[in-house]
Coordinates of C-alpha atoms in Angstrom, one line a residue:
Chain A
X1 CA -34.2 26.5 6.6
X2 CA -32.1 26.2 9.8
X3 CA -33.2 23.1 10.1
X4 CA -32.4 21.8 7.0
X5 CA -29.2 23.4 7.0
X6 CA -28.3 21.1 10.3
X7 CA -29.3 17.9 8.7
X8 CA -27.3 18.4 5.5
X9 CA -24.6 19.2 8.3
X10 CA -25.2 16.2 9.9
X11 CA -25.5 13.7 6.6
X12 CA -22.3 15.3 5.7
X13 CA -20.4 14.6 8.8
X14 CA -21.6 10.6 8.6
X15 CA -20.9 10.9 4.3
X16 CA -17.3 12.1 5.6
X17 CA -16.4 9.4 8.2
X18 CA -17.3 7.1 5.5
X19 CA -15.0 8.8 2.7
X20 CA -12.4 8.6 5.6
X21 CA -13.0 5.2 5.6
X22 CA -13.0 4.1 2.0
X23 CA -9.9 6.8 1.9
X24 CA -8.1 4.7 4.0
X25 CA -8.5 1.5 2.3
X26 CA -8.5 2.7 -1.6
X27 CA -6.4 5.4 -1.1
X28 CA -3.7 4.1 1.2
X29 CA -3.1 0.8 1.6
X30 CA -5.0 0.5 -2.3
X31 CA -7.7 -1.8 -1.4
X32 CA -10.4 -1.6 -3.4
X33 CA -14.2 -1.7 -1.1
X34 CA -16.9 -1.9 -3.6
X35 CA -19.3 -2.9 -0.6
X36 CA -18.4 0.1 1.7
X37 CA -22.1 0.5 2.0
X38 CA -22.1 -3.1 3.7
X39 CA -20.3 -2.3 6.5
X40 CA -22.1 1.0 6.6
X41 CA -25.5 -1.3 6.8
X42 CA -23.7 -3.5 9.5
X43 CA -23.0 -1.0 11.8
X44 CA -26.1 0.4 11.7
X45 CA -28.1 -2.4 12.0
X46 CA -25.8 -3.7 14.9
X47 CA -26.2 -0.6 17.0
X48 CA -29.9 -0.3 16.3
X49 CA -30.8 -3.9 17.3
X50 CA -28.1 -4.0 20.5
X51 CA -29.6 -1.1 21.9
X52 CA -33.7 -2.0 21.6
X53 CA -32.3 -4.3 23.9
X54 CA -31.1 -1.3 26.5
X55 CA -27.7 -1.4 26.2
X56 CA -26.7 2.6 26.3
X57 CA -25.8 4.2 22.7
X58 CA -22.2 4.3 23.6
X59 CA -22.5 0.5 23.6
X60 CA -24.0 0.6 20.4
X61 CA -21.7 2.6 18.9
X62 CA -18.3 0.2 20.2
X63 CA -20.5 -3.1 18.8
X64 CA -21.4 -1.2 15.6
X65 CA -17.8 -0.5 14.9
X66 CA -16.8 -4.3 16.2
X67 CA -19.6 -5.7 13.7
X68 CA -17.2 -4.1 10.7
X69 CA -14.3 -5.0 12.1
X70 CA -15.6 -8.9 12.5
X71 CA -17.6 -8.3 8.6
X72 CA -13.9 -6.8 7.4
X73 CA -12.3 -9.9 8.9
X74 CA -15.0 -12.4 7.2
X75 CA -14.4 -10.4 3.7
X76 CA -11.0 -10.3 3.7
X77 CA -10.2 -13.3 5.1
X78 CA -10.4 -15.5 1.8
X79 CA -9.8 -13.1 -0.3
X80 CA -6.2 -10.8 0.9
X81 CA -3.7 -13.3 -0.3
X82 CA -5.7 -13.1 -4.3
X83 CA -5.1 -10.8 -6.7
X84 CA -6.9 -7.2 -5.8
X85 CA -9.7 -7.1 -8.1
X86 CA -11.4 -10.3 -6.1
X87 CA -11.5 -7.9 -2.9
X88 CA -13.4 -5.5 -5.5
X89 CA -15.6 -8.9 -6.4
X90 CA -16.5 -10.2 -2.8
X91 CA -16.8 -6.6 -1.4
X92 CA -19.5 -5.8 -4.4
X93 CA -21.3 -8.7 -3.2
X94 CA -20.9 -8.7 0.5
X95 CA -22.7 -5.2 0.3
X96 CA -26.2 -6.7 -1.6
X97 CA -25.7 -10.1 1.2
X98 CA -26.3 -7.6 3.8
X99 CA -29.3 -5.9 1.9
X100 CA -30.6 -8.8 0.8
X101 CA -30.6 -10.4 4.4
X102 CA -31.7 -7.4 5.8
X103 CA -34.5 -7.8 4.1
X104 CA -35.3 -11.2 4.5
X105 CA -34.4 -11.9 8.2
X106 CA -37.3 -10.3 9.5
X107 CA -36.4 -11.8 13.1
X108 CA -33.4 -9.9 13.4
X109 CA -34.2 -6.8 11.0
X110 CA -37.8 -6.8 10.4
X111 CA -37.4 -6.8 6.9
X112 CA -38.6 -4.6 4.3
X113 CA -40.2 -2.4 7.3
X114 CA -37.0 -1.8 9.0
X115 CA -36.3 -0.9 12.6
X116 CA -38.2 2.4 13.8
X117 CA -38.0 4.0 17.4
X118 CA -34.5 3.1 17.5
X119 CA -33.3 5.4 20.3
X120 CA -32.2 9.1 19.8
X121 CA -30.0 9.9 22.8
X122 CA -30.5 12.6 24.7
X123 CA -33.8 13.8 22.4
X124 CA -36.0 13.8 25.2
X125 CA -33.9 16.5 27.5
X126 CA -32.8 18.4 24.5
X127 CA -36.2 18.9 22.5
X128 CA -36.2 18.3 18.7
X129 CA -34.8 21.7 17.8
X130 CA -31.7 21.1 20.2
X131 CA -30.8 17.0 19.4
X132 CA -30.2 18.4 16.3
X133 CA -27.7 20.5 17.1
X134 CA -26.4 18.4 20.2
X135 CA -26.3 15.7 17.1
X136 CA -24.5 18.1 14.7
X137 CA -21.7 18.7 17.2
X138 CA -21.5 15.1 18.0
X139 CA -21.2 13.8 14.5
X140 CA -19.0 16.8 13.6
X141 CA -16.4 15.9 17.1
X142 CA -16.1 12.6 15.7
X143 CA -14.6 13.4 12.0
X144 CA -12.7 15.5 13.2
X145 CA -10.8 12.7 16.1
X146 CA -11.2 10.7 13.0
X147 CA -9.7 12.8 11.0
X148 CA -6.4 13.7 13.2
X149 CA -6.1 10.4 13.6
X150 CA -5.9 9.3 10.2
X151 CA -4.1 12.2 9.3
X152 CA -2.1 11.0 12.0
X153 CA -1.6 8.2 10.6
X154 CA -0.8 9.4 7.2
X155 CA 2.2 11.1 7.9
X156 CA 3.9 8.2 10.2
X157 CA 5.8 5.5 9.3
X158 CA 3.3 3.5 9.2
X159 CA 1.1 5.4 6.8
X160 CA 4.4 5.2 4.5
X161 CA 4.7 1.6 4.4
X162 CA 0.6 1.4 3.7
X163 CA 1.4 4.1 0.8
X164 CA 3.9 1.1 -0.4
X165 CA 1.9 -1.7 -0.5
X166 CA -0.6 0.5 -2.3
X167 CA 2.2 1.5 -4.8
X168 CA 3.7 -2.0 -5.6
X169 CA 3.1 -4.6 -3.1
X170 CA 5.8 -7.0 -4.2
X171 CA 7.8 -4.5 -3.9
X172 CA 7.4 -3.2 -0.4
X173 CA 8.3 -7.0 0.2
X174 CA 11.2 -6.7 -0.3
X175 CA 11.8 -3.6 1.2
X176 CA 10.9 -5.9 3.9
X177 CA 7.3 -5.1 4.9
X178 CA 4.6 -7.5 6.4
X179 CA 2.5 -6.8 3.4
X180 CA -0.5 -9.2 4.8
X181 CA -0.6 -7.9 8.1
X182 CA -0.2 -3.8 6.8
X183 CA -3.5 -4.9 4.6
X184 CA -5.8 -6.5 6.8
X185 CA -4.9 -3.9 9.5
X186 CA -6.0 -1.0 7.2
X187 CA -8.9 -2.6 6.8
X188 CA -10.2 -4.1 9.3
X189 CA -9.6 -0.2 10.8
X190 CA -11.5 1.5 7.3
X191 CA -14.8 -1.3 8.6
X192 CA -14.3 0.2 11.4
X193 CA -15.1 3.8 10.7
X194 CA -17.5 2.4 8.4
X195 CA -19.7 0.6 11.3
X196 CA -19.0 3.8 13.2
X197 CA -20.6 6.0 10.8
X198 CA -23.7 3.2 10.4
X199 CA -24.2 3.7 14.1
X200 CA -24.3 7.5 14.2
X201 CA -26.8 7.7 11.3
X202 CA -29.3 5.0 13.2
X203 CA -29.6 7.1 15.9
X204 CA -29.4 10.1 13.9
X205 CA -32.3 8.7 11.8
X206 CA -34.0 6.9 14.5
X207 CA -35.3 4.4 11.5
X208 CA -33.0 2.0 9.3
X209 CA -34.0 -0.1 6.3
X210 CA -32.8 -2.1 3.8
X211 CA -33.5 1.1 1.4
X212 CA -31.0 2.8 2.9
X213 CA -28.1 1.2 2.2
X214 CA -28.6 1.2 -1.6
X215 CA -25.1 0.3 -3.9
X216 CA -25.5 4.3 -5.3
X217 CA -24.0 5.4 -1.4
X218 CA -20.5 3.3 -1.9
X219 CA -20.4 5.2 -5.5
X220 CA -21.5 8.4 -4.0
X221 CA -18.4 8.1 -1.0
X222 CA -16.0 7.1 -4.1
X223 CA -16.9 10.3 -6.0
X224 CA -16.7 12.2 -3.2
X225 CA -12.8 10.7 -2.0
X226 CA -12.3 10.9 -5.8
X227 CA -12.9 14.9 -6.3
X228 CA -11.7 15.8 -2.7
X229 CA -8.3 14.0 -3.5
X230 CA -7.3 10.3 -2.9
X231 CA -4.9 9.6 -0.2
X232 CA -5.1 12.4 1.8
X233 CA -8.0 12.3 4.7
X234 CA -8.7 15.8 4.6
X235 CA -9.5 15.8 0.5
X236 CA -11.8 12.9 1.7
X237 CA -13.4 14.7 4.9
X238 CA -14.0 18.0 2.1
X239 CA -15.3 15.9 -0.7
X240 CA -17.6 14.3 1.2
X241 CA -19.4 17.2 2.3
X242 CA -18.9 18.7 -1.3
X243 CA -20.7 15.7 -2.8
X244 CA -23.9 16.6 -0.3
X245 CA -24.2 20.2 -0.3
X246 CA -24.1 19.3 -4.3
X247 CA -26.8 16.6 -3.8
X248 CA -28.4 18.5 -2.1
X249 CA -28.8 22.0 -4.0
X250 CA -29.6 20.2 -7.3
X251 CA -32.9 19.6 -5.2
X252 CA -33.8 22.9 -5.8
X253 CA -34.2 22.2 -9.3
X254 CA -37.7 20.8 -9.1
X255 CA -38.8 24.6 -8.9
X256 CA -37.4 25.1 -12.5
X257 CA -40.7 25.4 -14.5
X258 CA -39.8 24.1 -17.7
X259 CA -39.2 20.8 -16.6
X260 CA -40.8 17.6 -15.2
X261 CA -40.3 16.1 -11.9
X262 CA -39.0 12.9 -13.9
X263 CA -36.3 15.1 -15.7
X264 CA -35.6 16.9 -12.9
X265 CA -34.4 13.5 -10.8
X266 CA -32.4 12.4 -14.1
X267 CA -30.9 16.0 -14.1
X268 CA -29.5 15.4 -11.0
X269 CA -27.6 12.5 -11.8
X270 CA -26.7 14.0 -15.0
X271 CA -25.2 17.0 -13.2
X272 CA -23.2 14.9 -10.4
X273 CA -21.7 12.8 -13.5
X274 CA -20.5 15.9 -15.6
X275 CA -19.4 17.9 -12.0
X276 CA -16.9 14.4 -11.5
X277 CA -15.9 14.6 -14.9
X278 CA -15.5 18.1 -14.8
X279 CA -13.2 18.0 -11.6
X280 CA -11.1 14.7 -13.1
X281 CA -10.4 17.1 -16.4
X282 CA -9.3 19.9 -14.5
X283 CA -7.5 18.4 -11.3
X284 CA -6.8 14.7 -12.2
X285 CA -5.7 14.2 -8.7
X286 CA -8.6 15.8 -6.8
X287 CA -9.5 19.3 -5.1
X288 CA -6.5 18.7 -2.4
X289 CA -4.3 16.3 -3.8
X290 CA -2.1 13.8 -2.1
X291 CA 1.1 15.3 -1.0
X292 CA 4.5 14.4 -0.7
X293 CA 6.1 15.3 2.7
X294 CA 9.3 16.5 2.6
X295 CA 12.4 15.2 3.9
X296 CA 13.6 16.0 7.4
X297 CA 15.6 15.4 10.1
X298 CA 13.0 15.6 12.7
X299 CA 10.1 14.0 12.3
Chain B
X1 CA 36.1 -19.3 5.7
X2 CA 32.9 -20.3 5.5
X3 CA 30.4 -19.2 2.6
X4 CA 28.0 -16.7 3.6
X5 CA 25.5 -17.7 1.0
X6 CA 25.1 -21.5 -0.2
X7 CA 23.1 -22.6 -3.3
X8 CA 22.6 -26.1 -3.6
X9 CA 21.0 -27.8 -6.3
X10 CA 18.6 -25.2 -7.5
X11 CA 16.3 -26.4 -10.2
X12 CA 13.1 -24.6 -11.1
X13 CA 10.6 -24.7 -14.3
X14 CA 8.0 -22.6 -15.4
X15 CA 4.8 -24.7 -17.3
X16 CA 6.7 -27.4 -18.1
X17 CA 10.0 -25.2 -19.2
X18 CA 13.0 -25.9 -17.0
X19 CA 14.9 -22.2 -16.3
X20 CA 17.4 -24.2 -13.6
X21 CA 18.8 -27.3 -14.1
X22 CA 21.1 -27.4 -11.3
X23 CA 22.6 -24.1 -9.6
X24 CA 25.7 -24.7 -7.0
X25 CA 27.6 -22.1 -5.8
X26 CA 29.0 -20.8 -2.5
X27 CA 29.7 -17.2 -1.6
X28 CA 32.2 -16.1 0.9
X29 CA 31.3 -13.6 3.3
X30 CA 33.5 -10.4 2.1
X31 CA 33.9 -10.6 -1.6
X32 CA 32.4 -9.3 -4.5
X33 CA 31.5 -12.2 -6.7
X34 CA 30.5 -11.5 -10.3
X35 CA 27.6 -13.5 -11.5
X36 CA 28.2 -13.8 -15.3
X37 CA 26.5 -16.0 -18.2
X38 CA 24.8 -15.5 -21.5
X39 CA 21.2 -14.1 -21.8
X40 CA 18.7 -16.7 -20.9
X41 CA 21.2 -18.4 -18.8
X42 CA 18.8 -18.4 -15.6
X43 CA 20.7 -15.9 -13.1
X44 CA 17.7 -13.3 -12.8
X45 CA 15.4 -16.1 -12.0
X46 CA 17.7 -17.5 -9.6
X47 CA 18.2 -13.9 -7.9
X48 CA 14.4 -14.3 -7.7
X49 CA 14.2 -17.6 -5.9
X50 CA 17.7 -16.3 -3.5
X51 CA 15.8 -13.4 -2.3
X52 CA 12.2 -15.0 -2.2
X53 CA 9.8 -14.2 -5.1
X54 CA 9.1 -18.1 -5.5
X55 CA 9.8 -21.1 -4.3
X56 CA 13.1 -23.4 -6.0
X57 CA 11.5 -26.8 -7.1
X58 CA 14.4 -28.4 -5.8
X59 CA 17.5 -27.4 -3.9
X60 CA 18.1 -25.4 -1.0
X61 CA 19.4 -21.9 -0.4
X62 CA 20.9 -21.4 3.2
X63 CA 22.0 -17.9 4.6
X64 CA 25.0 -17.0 7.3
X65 CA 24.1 -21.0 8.3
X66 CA 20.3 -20.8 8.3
X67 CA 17.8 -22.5 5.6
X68 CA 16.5 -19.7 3.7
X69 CA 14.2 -21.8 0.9
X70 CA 11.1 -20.7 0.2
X71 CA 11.1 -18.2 3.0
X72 CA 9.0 -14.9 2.8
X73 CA 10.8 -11.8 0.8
X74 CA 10.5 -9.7 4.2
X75 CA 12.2 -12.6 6.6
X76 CA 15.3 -12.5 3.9
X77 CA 15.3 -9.2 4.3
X78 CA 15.4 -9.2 8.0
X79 CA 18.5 -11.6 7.6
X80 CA 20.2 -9.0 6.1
X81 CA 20.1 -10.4 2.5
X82 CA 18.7 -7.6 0.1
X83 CA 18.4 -7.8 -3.2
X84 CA 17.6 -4.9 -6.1
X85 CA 15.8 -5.2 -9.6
X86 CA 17.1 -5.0 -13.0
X87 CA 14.6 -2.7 -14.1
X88 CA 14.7 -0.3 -11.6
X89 CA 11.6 -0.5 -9.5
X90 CA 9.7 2.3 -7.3
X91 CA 7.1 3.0 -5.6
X92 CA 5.6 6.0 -8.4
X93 CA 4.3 8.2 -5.3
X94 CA 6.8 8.3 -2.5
X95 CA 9.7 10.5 -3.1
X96 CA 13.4 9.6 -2.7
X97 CA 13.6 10.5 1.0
X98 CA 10.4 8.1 1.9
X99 CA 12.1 5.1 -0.3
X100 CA 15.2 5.7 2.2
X101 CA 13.3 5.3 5.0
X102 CA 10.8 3.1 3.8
X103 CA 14.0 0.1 3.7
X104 CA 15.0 1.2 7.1
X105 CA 14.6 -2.1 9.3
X106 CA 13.3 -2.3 13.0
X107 CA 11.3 0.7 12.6
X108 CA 8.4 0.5 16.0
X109 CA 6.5 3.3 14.4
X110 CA 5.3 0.7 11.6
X111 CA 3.0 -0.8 14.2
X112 CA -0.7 0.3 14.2
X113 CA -0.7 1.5 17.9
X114 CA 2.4 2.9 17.8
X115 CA 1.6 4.8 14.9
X116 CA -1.3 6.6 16.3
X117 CA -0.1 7.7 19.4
X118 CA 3.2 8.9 17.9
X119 CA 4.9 6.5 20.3
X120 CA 8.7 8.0 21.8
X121 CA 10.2 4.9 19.9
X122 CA 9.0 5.3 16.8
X123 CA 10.1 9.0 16.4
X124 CA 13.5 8.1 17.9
X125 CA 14.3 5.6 15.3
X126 CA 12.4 7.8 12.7
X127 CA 15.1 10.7 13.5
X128 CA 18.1 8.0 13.4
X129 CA 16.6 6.8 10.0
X130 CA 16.5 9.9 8.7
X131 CA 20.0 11.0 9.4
X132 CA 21.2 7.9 7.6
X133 CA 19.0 8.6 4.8
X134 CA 20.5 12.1 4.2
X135 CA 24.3 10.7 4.5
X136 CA 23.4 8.1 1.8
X137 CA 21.8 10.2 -0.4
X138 CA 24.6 12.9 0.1
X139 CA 27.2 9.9 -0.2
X140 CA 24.7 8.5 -3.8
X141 CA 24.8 12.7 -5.2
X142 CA 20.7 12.2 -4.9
X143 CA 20.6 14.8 -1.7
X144 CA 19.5 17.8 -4.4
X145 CA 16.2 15.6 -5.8
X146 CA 15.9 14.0 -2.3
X147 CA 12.1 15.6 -2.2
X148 CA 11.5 14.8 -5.9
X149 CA 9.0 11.7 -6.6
X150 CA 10.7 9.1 -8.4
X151 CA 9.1 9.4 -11.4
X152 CA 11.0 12.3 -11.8
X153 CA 13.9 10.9 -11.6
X154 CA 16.5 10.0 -14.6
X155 CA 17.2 6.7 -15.4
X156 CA 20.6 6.6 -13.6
X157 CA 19.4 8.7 -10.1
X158 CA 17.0 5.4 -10.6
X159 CA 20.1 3.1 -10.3
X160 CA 21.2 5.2 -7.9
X161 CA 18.6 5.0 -5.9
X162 CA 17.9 1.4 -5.9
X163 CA 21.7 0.9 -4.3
X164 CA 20.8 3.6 -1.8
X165 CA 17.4 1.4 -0.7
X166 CA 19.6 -1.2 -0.4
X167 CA 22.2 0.6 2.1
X168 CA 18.9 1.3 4.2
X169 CA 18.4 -1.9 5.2
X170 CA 21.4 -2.5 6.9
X171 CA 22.2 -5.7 4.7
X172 CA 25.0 -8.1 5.5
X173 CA 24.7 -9.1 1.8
X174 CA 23.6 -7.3 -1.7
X175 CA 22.6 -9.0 -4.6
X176 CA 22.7 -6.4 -7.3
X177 CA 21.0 -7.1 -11.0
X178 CA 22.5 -5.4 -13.6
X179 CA 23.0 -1.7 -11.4
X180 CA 24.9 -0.5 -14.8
X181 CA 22.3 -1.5 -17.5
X182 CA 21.3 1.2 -19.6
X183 CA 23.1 3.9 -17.7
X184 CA 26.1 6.0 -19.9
X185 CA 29.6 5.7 -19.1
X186 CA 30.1 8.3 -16.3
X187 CA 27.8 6.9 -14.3
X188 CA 28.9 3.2 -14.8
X189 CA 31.8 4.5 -13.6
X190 CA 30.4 6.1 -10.7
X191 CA 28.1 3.0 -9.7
X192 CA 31.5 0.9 -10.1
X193 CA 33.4 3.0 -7.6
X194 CA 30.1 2.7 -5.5
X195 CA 30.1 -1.0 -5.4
X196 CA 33.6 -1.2 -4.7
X197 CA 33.8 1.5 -1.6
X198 CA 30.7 -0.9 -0.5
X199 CA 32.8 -4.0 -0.5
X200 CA 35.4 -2.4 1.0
X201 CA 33.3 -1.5 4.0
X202 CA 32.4 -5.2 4.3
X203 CA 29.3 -5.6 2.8
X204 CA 29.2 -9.0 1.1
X205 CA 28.4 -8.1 -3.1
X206 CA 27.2 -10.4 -5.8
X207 CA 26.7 -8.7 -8.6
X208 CA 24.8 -9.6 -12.6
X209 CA 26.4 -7.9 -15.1
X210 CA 27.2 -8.2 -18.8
X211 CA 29.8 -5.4 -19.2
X212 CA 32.8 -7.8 -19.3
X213 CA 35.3 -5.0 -18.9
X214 CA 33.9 -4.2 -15.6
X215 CA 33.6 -7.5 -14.1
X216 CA 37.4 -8.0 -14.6
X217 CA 37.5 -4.7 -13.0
X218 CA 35.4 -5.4 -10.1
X219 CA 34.5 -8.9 -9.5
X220 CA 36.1 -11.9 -7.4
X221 CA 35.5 -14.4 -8.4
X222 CA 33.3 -14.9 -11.0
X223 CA 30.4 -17.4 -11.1
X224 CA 29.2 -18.3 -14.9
X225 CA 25.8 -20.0 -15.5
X226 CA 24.3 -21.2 -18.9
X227 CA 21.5 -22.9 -19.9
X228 CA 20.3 -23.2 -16.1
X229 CA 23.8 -24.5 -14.6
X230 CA 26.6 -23.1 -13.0
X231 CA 29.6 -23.7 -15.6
X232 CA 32.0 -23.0 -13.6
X233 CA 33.9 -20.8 -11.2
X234 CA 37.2 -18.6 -10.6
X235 CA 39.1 -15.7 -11.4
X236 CA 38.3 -13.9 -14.0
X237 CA 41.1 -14.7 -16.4
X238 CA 40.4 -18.4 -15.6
X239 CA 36.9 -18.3 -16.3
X240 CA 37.4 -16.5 -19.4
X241 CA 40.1 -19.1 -20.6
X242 CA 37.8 -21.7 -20.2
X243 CA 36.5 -23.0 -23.8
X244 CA 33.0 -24.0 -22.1
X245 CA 32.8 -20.5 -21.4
X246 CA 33.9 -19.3 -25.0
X247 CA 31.4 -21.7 -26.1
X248 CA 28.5 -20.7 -23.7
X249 CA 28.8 -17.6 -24.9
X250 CA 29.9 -17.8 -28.6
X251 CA 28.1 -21.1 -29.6
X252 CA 29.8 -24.5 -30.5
X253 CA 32.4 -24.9 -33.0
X254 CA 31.0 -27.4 -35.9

């Protein structure tokens, strides 16, 4: 059970860097990803392959989270100056390009059979029992940097201006902000966290695929920045790992007697559907809603 | 004296409809021009093209000497040419306090790095901005709703408001559209004396308004425009003698 209890720890931790990621983007500079899962799948991949060739996991990690800046720069590129619901568009597809050539670039991904043995650091000195919990800390250190420095971020200038170009960016214009640059900063910076997260499950995982990085995980993070409250990274960090310990205790149930296997797995997507809609009627604006900070002299 | 703002031969159409024939009109740094003309008569849409929304299809617009046309909204801006919207226009999320400082210029702790590691600079000018922000909203009568999001607002604090963004910035010049529409007479009042204590500490002032009575009051000269042209130009009484104006605004006698 303690073991379990680690891992849905763990999966958490990497669900909430991701929700930090897609909070940043949707929820404060009001980019829509649709193919947070591709960057996800990019970093992941990128760390996995650049260290089978022996460069150390820490390298892994800085190319995984390069990969989704460069794939953030490639998706955005085109499609910034358009109208926002074409980022929505390309992002949507970008995610299934990455599955789909996943899949078939067995050179570079080995295809359907993914990439196993990808390395585990430290799992040889530590034992199973404790990379898991060397793992858990790891993963859980890194929200929380990434959390104070979004948080960070929230609350400075800069975080107002993004707030701005998410409210009305014609507006903030005028008001005499560099509304391309404040854009492809916050996201390039969201891929970022993104390929992070991609890295830390590889070696978390020790196996990728192109199952993995199914469409349902970008809806899964949006539910979970959704309920936990857009625009503020902590309602992201705490719906994230409200979506999984959710996810995770409608497993349980399969023991119910009266129903069958089949039910049970349409049960559980039931359940997750009405828990949104549940949360959505009772607090519109999330668990821990976005705040206003107040005015002061010292900032 | 040289004009502080120049329009020269502004003509723009949208699909195939022309909305300027043929704008001219100089401003001189340190008045408060009144920019009057019948509905229709193009001046919103040439606001629009002054401050940078779109491109004039014809013409130029220069700024305090410098060719403005076509520029980017935020490089107006940073000219010191600042414009504010009919409709009053806000950002539904921020409150009033984080629209003051959101039009403060030269603000360092925009920039990403900066940002993050809570650079000296950034506070610095964060602290300077928000002293200014309190003294305008004190100086607007918004400093008891200054935490209040501005959807809460009333429809005047929203006019209000829109002048005190416009402070912010530091602007050498305002261009104001309409800041009295739709607000009752206490307040137009209010706004009026506003404007005027503005102009008095040298901020250059065009304003677009349709209450005549306060145009007289206010406005020197006035500028009128109909159907996409500037009619004509000069004190108040003068432009209201003028029988194209009568006509512009009245209709033809048959």
């Amino acid at each position: 059970m303690a073991n379990y209890l680690t891992f849905i720890a763990t999966i958490g931790g990497i669900y909430a860097l991701l929700a930090l990621s897609l909070n940043l983007a949707w929820g404060t500079v009001g980019l829509v990803n649709l193919g947070l899962v591709g960057f996800f799948a990019v970093g992941a991949y990128a760390s996995a392959i650049v260290t089978a060739i022996g460069v150390p996991v820490v390298g892994g990690i800085v190319v995984a989270m390069l990969a989704g800046v460069v794939a953030g720069v490639i998706v955005t590129f085109a499609t910034l100056r358009l109208r926002d619901d074409y980022l929505a568009i390309v992002t949507l597809g970008f995610a299934e390009v990455v599955r789909i050539v996943a899949l078939n670039e067995r050179w570079l991904t080995n295809g359907a059979d993914g990439i196993s043995g990808i390395v585990t650091p430290l799992r040889q000195t530590l034992g199973g029992r404790g990379f898991d919990l060397f793992y858990l800390g790891l993963v859980t250190l890194i929200v929380v940097i990434v959390w104070f420095a979004l948080r960070r971020l929230d609350l400075s200038p800069y975080g107002r201006a993004l707030k701005s170009v998410r409210e009305d960016q014609e507006l903030a214009a005028f008001a005499g902000k560099d509304v391309m640059r404040l854009k492809f900063e916050a996201f390039a910076l969201s891929a970022a966290i993104a390929g992070l997260a991609g890295a830390l499950y590889a070696h978390f995982q020790s196996y990728v695929s192109p199952d993995h990085f199914q469409p349902l995980i970008t809806i899964y993070v949006f539910l979970a920045v959704t309920a936990g409250g857009v625009g503020r990274p902590i309602g992201a960090v705490f719906g994230a790992y409200a979506v999984v310990a959710f996810m995770e205790a409608t497993r349980f149930l399969a023991d119910l007697p009266f129903l069958e296997p089949v039910q049970v797995a349409a049960m559980r997507e039931i359940l997750i559907g009405l828990s949104l809609a549940l949360i959505l009627l009772l607090k519109p604006t999330g668990l821990l809603p976005e705040k206003t900070p107040k005015a002061t002299v010292q900032p | 004296m040289s004009a502080l703002l120049g329009v020269r031969g502004i003509t723009r159409s949208f699909y195939g409809v022309s909305a300027l024939s043929g704008v001219d009109f100089e401003i001189e740094e340190g008045t408060l021009t009144g920019l009057i003309g019948p509905n229709g008569a193009g001046k919103s849409t040439l606001f629009n093209i002054v401050s940078g929304a779109f491109a004039p299809d014809r013409g130029n617009i220069s700024f305090a000497g410098e060719d403005i046309t076509g520029r980017a909204p935020r490089r107006i801006v940073e000219r010191g040419l600042v414009r504010t919207f009919q409709l009053a226009r806000g950002f539904p999320k921020l409150s009033v306090f984080q629209h003051l400082m959101l039009y403060g210029p030269h603000q360092p702790g925009e920039h990403l790095w900066s940002a993050l590691s809570r650079g000296a600079a950034g506070r610095k000018r964060e602290a300077e901005l928000a002293e200014r922000a309190f003294s305008i909203a004190k100086r607007l009568r918004l400093d008891h709703v200054i935490d209040n999001r501005v959807t809460h607002l009333s429809g005047g604090q929203k006019k209000l408001l829109e002048i005190g963004r416009a402070l912010m910035a530091e602007p050498r010049m305002i261009l104001l559209d309409e800041p009295m529409a739709g607000v009752n007479p206490t307040l137009t009042g209010e706004i009026a004396a506003h404007l005027s204590e503005l102009h008095r500490s040298g901020i250059t002032i065009c304003l677009i308004e349709h209450d005549m009575a306060l145009i007289r009051e206010l406005c020197d000269p006035v500028i009128v425009m109909a159907e996409g042209k500037t009619l004509t130009e000069g004190s108040f009484a003068a432009v209201a003698a003028d029988p194209r104006v009568q006509e512009a605004y009245l209709g033809r006698r048959h």
